[in-house]
PDB file of C-alpha atoms in Angstrom:
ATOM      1  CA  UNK A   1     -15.336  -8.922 -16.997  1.00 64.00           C
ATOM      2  CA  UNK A   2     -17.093  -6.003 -18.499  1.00 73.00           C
ATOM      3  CA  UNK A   3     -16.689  -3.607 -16.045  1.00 76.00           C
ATOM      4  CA  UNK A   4     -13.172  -1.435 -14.750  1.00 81.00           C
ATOM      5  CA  UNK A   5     -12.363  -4.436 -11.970  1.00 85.00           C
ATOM      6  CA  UNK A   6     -14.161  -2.201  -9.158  1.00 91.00           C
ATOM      7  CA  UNK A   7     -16.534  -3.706  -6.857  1.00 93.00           C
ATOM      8  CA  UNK A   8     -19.698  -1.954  -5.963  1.00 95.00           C
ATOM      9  CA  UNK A   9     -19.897  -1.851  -2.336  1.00 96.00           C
ATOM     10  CA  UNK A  10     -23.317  -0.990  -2.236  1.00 95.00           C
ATOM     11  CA  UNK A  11     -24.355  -4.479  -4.104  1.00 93.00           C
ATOM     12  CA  UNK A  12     -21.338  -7.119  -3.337  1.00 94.00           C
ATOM     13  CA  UNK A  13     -21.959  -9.998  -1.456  1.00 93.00           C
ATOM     14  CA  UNK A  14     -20.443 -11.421   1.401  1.00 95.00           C
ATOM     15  CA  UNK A  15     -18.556 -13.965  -0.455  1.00 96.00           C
ATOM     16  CA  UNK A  16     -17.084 -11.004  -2.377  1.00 95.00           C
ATOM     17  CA  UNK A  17     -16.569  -8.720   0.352  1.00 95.00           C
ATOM     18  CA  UNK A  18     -14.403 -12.018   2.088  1.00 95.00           C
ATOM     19  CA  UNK A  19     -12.782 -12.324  -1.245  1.00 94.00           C
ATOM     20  CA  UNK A  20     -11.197  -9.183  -1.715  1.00 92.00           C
ATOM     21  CA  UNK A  21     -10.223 -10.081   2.036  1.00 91.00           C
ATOM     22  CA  UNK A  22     -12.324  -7.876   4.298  1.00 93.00           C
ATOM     23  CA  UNK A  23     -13.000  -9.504   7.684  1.00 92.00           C
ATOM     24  CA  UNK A  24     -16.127 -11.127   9.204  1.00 94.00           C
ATOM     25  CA  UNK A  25     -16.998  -8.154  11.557  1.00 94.00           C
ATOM     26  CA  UNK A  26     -16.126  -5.569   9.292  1.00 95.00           C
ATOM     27  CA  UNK A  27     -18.659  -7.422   6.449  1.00 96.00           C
ATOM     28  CA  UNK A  28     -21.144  -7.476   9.047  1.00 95.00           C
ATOM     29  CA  UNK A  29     -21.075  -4.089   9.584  1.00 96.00           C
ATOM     30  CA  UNK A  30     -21.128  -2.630   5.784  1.00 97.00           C
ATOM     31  CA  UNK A  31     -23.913  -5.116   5.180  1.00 96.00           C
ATOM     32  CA  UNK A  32     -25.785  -3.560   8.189  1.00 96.00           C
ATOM     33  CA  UNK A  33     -25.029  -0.648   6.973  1.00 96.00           C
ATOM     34  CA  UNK A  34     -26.496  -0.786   3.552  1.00 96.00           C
ATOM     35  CA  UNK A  35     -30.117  -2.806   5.282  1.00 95.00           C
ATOM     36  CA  UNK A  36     -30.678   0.933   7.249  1.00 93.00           C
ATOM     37  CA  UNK A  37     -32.807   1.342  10.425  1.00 92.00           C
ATOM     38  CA  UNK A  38     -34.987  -1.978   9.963  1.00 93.00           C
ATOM     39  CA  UNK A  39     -32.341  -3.916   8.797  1.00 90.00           C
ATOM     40  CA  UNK A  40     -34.402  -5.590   5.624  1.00 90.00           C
ATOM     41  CA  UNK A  41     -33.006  -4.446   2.379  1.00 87.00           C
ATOM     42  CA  UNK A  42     -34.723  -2.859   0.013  1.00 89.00           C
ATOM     43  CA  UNK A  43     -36.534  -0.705   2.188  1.00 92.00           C
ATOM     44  CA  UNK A  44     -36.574   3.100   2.084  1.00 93.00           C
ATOM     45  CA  UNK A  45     -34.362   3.745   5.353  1.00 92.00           C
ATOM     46  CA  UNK A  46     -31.392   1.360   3.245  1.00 94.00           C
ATOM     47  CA  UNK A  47     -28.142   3.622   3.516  1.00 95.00           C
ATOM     48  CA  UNK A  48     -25.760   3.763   0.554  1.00 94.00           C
ATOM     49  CA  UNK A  49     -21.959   4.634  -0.012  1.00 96.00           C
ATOM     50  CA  UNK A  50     -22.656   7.572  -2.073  1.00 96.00           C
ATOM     51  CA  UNK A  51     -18.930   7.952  -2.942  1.00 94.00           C
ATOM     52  CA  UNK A  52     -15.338   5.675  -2.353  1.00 94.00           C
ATOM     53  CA  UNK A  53     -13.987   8.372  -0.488  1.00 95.00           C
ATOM     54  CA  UNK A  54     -16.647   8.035   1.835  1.00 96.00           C
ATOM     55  CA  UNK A  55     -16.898   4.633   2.486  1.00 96.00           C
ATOM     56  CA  UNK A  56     -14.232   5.032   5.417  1.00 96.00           C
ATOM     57  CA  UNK A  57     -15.743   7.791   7.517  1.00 96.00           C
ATOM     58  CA  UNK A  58     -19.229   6.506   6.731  1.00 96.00           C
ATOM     59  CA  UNK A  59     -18.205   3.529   8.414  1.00 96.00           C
ATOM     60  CA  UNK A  60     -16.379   4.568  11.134  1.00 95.00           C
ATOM     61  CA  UNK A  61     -19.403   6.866  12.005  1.00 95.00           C
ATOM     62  CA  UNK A  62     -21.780   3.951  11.891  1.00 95.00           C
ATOM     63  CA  UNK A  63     -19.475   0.998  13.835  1.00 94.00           C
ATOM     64  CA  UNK A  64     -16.653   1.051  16.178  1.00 92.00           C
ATOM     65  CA  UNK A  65     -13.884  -0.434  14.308  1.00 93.00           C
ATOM     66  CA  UNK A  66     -10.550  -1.054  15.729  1.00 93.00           C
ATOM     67  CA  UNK A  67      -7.579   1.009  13.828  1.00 95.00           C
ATOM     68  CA  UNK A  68      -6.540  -2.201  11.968  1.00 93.00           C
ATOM     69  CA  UNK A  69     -10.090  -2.584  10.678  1.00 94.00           C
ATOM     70  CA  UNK A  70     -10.217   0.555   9.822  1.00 95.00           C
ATOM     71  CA  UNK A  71      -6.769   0.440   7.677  1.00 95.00           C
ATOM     72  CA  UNK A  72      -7.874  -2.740   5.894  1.00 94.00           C
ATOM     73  CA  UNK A  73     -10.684  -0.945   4.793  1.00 95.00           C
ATOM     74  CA  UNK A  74      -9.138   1.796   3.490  1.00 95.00           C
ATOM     75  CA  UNK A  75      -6.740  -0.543   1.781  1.00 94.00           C
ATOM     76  CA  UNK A  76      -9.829  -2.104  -0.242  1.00 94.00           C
ATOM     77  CA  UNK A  77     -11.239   0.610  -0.544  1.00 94.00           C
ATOM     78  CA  UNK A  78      -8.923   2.378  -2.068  1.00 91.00           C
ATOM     79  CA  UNK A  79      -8.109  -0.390  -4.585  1.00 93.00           C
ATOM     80  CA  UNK A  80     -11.148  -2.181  -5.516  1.00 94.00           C
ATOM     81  CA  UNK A  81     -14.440  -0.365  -4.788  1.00 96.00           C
ATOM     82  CA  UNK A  82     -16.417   2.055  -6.325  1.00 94.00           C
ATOM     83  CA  UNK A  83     -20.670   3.065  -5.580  1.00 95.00           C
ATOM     84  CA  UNK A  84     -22.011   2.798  -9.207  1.00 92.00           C
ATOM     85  CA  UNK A  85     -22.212   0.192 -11.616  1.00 89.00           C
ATOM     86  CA  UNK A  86     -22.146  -0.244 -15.195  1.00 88.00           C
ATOM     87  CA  UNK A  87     -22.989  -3.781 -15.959  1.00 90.00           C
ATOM     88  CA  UNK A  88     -26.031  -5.841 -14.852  1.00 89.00           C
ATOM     89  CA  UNK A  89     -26.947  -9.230 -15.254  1.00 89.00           C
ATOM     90  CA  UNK A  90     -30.704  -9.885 -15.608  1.00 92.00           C
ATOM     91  CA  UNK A  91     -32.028 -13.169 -15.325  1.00 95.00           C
ATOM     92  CA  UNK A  92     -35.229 -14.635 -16.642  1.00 94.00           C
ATOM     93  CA  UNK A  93     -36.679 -17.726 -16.013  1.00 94.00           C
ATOM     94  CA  UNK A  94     -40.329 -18.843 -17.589  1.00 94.00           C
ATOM     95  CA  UNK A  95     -42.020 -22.263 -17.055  1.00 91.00           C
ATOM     96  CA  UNK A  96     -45.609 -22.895 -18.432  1.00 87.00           C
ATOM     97  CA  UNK A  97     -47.957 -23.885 -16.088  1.00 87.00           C
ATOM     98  CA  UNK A  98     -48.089 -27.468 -15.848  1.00 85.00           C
ATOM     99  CA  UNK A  99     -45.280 -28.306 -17.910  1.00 85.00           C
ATOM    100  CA  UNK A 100     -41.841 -29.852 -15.632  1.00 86.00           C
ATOM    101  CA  UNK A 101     -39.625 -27.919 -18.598  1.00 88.00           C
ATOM    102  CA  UNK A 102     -38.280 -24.382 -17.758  1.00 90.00           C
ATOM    103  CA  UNK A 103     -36.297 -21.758 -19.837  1.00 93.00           C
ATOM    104  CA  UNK A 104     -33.741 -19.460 -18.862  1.00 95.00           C
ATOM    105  CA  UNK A 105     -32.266 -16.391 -20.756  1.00 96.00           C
ATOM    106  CA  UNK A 106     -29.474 -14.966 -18.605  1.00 96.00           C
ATOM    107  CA  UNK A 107     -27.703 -11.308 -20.175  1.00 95.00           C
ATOM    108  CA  UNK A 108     -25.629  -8.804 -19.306  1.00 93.00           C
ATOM    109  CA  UNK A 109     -26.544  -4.847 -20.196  1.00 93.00           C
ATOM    110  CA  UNK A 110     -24.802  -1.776 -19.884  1.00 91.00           C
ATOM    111  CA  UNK A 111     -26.130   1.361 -18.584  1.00 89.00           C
ATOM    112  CA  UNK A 112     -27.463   2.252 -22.415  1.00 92.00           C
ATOM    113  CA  UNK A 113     -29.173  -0.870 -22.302  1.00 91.00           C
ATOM    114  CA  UNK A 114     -26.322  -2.671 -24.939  1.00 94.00           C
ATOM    115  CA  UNK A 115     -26.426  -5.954 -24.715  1.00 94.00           C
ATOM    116  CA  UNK A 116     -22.978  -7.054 -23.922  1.00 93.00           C
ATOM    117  CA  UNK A 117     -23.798 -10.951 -23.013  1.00 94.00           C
ATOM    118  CA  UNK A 118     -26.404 -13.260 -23.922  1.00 95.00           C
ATOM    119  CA  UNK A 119     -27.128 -17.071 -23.256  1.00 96.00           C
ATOM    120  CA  UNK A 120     -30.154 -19.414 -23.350  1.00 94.00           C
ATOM    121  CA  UNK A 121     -30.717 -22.581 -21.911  1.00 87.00           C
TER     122      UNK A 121
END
């Protein structure tokens, strides 16, 4: 809600990526993709989509997709991804130690560090 509608490719989940109706197998492969050599994210081999115009060749260099797969994904592509975001939601959670009771301050920031959303609980 506070971005342009686009979904980063390089951070959606697999319930988003099945949302926006990309298949099992073709998931699979983008989050493969993005875990690199080792396959653990958040390593230093992790690949990214560096550009939407890329995401197609980028993936039909790293998996064999069939030529459906490969128009379905240049279908979503096209329409709802982009490689950069410009919201992020940051979550904190503090408990004191030995105490049952913890806190939570969820917000949303911009690039500039605005605060566009805040709650507490």
């Amino acid at each position: 809600i506070y971005g342009d509608g686009k979904i980063n490719i390089n951070t959606a989940s697999q319930a988003v990526l099945t949302a926006i109706g990309l298949g099992e197998k073709t998931i699979g492969y983008i989050t493969s993709f993005r875990r690199g050599k080792d396959g653990i994210i958040g390593t230093e081999d992790d690949s990214i989509f560096d550009m939407p115009s890329n995401i197609v060749p980028y993936m039909t260099q790293f998996a064999n997709l069939s030529a459906s797969e490969v128009a379905m994904l240049a279908a979503v592509s096209e329409r709802y991804f982009t490689t950069s975001s410009q919201s992020f939601m940051v979550r904190i959670v503090a408990a004191l130690k030995g105490k049952n009771k913890t806190s939570e301050a969820i917000a949303v920031i911009n690039r500039e560090g605005k605060i566009l959303y805040w709650r507490e609980t």
